[in-house]
Amino acid sequence: MKNITYNRISACEYAKKWALKRNPQYYNYDSLGGDCTNFISQCIFAGSKVMNYSKQNGWYYIDGNRKSPSWTGVEFLYNFLITNKSVGPFGKISNINEIQNGDIAQLSFDGNTYSHSLIILDINQRNLNQIYIASHTYDSYYKPIAEYNYSKIRFVHIENVRKW
């Protein structure tokens, strides 16, 4: 296995293209609880070009019915990214000073469960009024994170990608 660079520009360009519409190559989960993490996985895939097809701990999308829980589930994506030791993207829990464009933010609205995923598009300053995101479900493009009414936020910095 070797490390390859996560292409942050490609991830953000994909987010910019599809933030306010749906890529027909992927199922739209809006009517099944939300499309946010599906969209974020698409963005990460645009920047990584590597899926992990492990049935137990993977991160992959074949079609709307054949995909890993981590492709569409907020907590599952988080757990995949921060624990992945195999192929695919991997990351670490980060603070606001460590994040970069193409990284992930997740929000908790009730203070207990994280239920919304966002991709970071631009960081003008290290405060939430100057960090801009894209997202599905609550479709957003270049929206400051501070405009969300949330209880908690967490960041995942995508460190790199592994491939065979």
PDB file of N, CA, C and O in Angstrom, residues 19-50:
ATOM      1  N   ALA A  19     -23.238  21.318  -5.419  1.00  0.00           N
ATOM      2  CA  ALA A  19     -23.830  21.727  -4.138  1.00  0.00           C
ATOM      3  C   ALA A  19     -25.322  22.020  -4.236  1.00  0.00           C
ATOM      4  O   ALA A  19     -26.082  21.683  -3.329  1.00  0.00           O
ATOM      5  N   LEU A  20     -25.751  22.626  -5.306  1.00  0.00           N
ATOM      6  CA  LEU A  20     -27.145  23.049  -5.417  1.00  0.00           C
ATOM      7  C   LEU A  20     -27.947  22.209  -6.407  1.00  0.00           C
ATOM      8  O   LEU A  20     -29.062  22.580  -6.790  1.00  0.00           O
ATOM      9  N   LYS A  21     -27.365  21.086  -6.819  1.00  0.00           N
ATOM     10  CA  LYS A  21     -28.076  20.142  -7.684  1.00  0.00           C
ATOM     11  C   LYS A  21     -27.569  18.739  -7.368  1.00  0.00           C
ATOM     12  O   LYS A  21     -26.733  18.565  -6.480  1.00  0.00           O
ATOM     13  N   ARG A  22     -28.075  17.734  -8.057  1.00  0.00           N
ATOM     14  CA  ARG A  22     -27.722  16.341  -7.778  1.00  0.00           C
ATOM     15  C   ARG A  22     -27.042  15.706  -8.978  1.00  0.00           C
ATOM     16  O   ARG A  22     -27.497  15.866 -10.110  1.00  0.00           O
ATOM     17  N   ASN A  23     -25.953  14.999  -8.717  1.00  0.00           N
ATOM     18  CA  ASN A  23     -25.257  14.250  -9.755  1.00  0.00           C
ATOM     19  C   ASN A  23     -26.083  12.996 -10.048  1.00  0.00           C
ATOM     20  O   ASN A  23     -26.289  12.175  -9.159  1.00  0.00           O
ATOM     21  N   PRO A  24     -26.556  12.815 -11.286  1.00  0.00           N
ATOM     22  CA  PRO A  24     -27.409  11.662 -11.587  1.00  0.00           C
ATOM     23  C   PRO A  24     -26.702  10.313 -11.473  1.00  0.00           C
ATOM     24  O   PRO A  24     -27.361   9.272 -11.490  1.00  0.00           O
ATOM     25  N   GLN A  25     -25.389  10.305 -11.312  1.00  0.00           N
ATOM     26  CA  GLN A  25     -24.656   9.041 -11.128  1.00  0.00           C
ATOM     27  C   GLN A  25     -24.845   8.469  -9.727  1.00  0.00           C
ATOM     28  O   GLN A  25     -24.464   7.334  -9.478  1.00  0.00           O
ATOM     29  N   TYR A  26     -25.405   9.258  -8.828  1.00  0.00           N
ATOM     30  CA  TYR A  26     -25.601   8.831  -7.442  1.00  0.00           C
ATOM     31  C   TYR A  26     -27.077   8.964  -7.061  1.00  0.00           C
ATOM     32  O   TYR A  26     -27.753   9.902  -7.480  1.00  0.00           O
ATOM     33  N   TYR A  27     -27.529   8.054  -6.233  1.00  0.00           N
ATOM     34  CA  TYR A  27     -28.896   8.111  -5.722  1.00  0.00           C
ATOM     35  C   TYR A  27     -29.047   9.335  -4.822  1.00  0.00           C
ATOM     36  O   TYR A  27     -28.118   9.696  -4.093  1.00  0.00           O
ATOM     37  N   ASN A  28     -30.197   9.975  -4.863  1.00  0.00           N
ATOM     38  CA  ASN A  28     -30.505  11.125  -4.016  1.00  0.00           C
ATOM     39  C   ASN A  28     -31.264  10.627  -2.787  1.00  0.00           C
ATOM     40  O   ASN A  28     -32.384  10.162  -2.901  1.00  0.00           O
ATOM     41  N   TYR A  29     -30.673  10.747  -1.621  1.00  0.00           N
ATOM     42  CA  TYR A  29     -31.261  10.237  -0.378  1.00  0.00           C
ATOM     43  C   TYR A  29     -32.082  11.274   0.380  1.00  0.00           C
ATOM     44  O   TYR A  29     -32.428  11.060   1.539  1.00  0.00           O
ATOM     45  N   ASP A  30     -32.425  12.392  -0.244  1.00  0.00           N
ATOM     46  CA  ASP A  30     -33.202  13.433   0.446  1.00  0.00           C
ATOM     47  C   ASP A  30     -34.481  12.891   1.077  1.00  0.00           C
ATOM     48  O   ASP A  30     -34.835  13.275   2.189  1.00  0.00           O
ATOM     49  N   SER A  31     -35.163  12.004   0.383  1.00  0.00           N
ATOM     50  CA  SER A  31     -36.434  11.493   0.907  1.00  0.00           C
ATOM     51  C   SER A  31     -36.242  10.343   1.900  1.00  0.00           C
ATOM     52  O   SER A  31     -37.215   9.836   2.446  1.00  0.00           O
ATOM     53  N   LEU A  32     -35.000   9.953   2.144  1.00  0.00           N
ATOM     54  CA  LEU A  32     -34.702   8.847   3.066  1.00  0.00           C
ATOM     55  C   LEU A  32     -33.869   9.308   4.254  1.00  0.00           C
ATOM     56  O   LEU A  32     -33.028   8.570   4.747  1.00  0.00           O
ATOM     57  N   GLY A  33     -34.063  10.524   4.685  1.00  0.00           N
ATOM     58  CA  GLY A  33     -33.347  11.020   5.854  1.00  0.00           C
ATOM     59  C   GLY A  33     -32.303  12.072   5.555  1.00  0.00           C
ATOM     60  O   GLY A  33     -31.748  12.676   6.463  1.00  0.00           O
ATOM     61  N   GLY A  34     -31.996  12.288   4.291  1.00  0.00           N
ATOM     62  CA  GLY A  34     -31.055  13.342   3.938  1.00  0.00           C
ATOM     63  C   GLY A  34     -29.947  12.866   3.024  1.00  0.00           C
ATOM     64  O   GLY A  34     -29.587  11.698   2.998  1.00  0.00           O
ATOM     65  N   ASP A  35     -29.399  13.803   2.275  1.00  0.00           N
ATOM     66  CA  ASP A  35     -28.379  13.508   1.275  1.00  0.00           C
ATOM     67  C   ASP A  35     -27.013  14.087   1.637  1.00  0.00           C
ATOM     68  O   ASP A  35     -26.082  14.011   0.857  1.00  0.00           O
ATOM     69  N   CYS A  36     -26.885  14.654   2.832  1.00  0.00           N
ATOM     70  CA  CYS A  36     -25.662  15.400   3.149  1.00  0.00           C
ATOM     71  C   CYS A  36     -24.408  14.540   3.109  1.00  0.00           C
ATOM     72  O   CYS A  36     -23.412  14.910   2.486  1.00  0.00           O
ATOM     73  N   THR A  37     -24.419  13.392   3.760  1.00  0.00           N
ATOM     74  CA  THR A  37     -23.194  12.598   3.835  1.00  0.00           C
ATOM     75  C   THR A  37     -22.928  11.888   2.511  1.00  0.00           C
ATOM     76  O   THR A  37     -21.763  11.691   2.139  1.00  0.00           O
ATOM     77  N   ASN A  38     -23.973  11.536   1.771  1.00  0.00           N
ATOM     78  CA  ASN A  38     -23.795  11.017   0.416  1.00  0.00           C
ATOM     79  C   ASN A  38     -23.032  12.044  -0.423  1.00  0.00           C
ATOM     80  O   ASN A  38     -22.065  11.712  -1.117  1.00  0.00           O
ATOM     81  N   PHE A  39     -23.454  13.290  -0.361  1.00  0.00           N
ATOM     82  CA  PHE A  39     -22.782  14.362  -1.103  1.00  0.00           C
ATOM     83  C   PHE A  39     -21.336  14.539  -0.632  1.00  0.00           C
ATOM     84  O   PHE A  39     -20.419  14.663  -1.453  1.00  0.00           O
ATOM     85  N   ILE A  40     -21.109  14.535   0.669  1.00  0.00           N
ATOM     86  CA  ILE A  40     -19.753  14.704   1.190  1.00  0.00           C
ATOM     87  C   ILE A  40     -18.873  13.544   0.744  1.00  0.00           C
ATOM     88  O   ILE A  40     -17.714  13.742   0.363  1.00  0.00           O
ATOM     89  N   SER A  41     -19.409  12.317   0.761  1.00  0.00           N
ATOM     90  CA  SER A  41     -18.637  11.171   0.268  1.00  0.00           C
ATOM     91  C   SER A  41     -18.289  11.340  -1.209  1.00  0.00           C
ATOM     92  O   SER A  41     -17.175  11.007  -1.630  1.00  0.00           O
ATOM     93  N   GLN A  42     -19.225  11.852  -1.996  1.00  0.00           N
ATOM     94  CA  GLN A  42     -18.936  12.115  -3.411  1.00  0.00           C
ATOM     95  C   GLN A  42     -17.774  13.111  -3.549  1.00  0.00           C
ATOM     96  O   GLN A  42     -16.884  12.928  -4.379  1.00  0.00           O
ATOM     97  N   CYS A  43     -17.799  14.151  -2.727  1.00  0.00           N
ATOM     98  CA  CYS A  43     -16.723  15.150  -2.758  1.00  0.00           C
ATOM     99  C   CYS A  43     -15.381  14.524  -2.371  1.00  0.00           C
ATOM    100  O   CYS A  43     -14.359  14.750  -3.043  1.00  0.00           O
ATOM    101  N   ILE A  44     -15.388  13.744  -1.304  1.00  0.00           N
ATOM    102  CA  ILE A  44     -14.155  13.083  -0.865  1.00  0.00           C
ATOM    103  C   ILE A  44     -13.652  12.133  -1.952  1.00  0.00           C
ATOM    104  O   ILE A  44     -12.455  12.070  -2.237  1.00  0.00           O
ATOM    105  N   PHE A  45     -14.569  11.402  -2.583  1.00  0.00           N
ATOM    106  CA  PHE A  45     -14.166  10.492  -3.657  1.00  0.00           C
ATOM    107  C   PHE A  45     -13.566  11.275  -4.833  1.00  0.00           C
ATOM    108  O   PHE A  45     -12.583  10.836  -5.441  1.00  0.00           O
ATOM    109  N   ALA A  46     -14.126  12.438  -5.149  1.00  0.00           N
ATOM    110  CA  ALA A  46     -13.569  13.271  -6.221  1.00  0.00           C
ATOM    111  C   ALA A  46     -12.126  13.665  -5.906  1.00  0.00           C
ATOM    112  O   ALA A  46     -11.311  13.814  -6.815  1.00  0.00           O
ATOM    113  N   GLY A  47     -11.820  13.802  -4.626  1.00  0.00           N
ATOM    114  CA  GLY A  47     -10.463  14.161  -4.219  1.00  0.00           C
ATOM    115  C   GLY A  47      -9.552  12.987  -3.937  1.00  0.00           C
ATOM    116  O   GLY A  47      -8.342  13.151  -3.800  1.00  0.00           O
ATOM    117  N   SER A  48     -10.123  11.784  -3.838  1.00  0.00           N
ATOM    118  CA  SER A  48      -9.301  10.622  -3.491  1.00  0.00           C
ATOM    119  C   SER A  48      -9.215   9.584  -4.603  1.00  0.00           C
ATOM    120  O   SER A  48      -8.211   8.911  -4.743  1.00  0.00           O
ATOM    121  N   LYS A  49     -10.293   9.410  -5.350  1.00  0.00           N
ATOM    122  CA  LYS A  49     -10.383   8.438  -6.445  1.00  0.00           C
ATOM    123  C   LYS A  49     -10.186   6.990  -5.989  1.00  0.00           C
ATOM    124  O   LYS A  49      -9.914   6.115  -6.801  1.00  0.00           O
ATOM    125  N   VAL A  50     -10.309   6.731  -4.690  1.00  0.00           N
ATOM    126  CA  VAL A  50     -10.127   5.383  -4.151  1.00  0.00           C
ATOM    127  C   VAL A  50     -11.277   5.082  -3.197  1.00  0.00           C
ATOM    128  O   VAL A  50     -11.560   5.862  -2.296  1.00  0.00           O
TER     129      VAL A  50
END
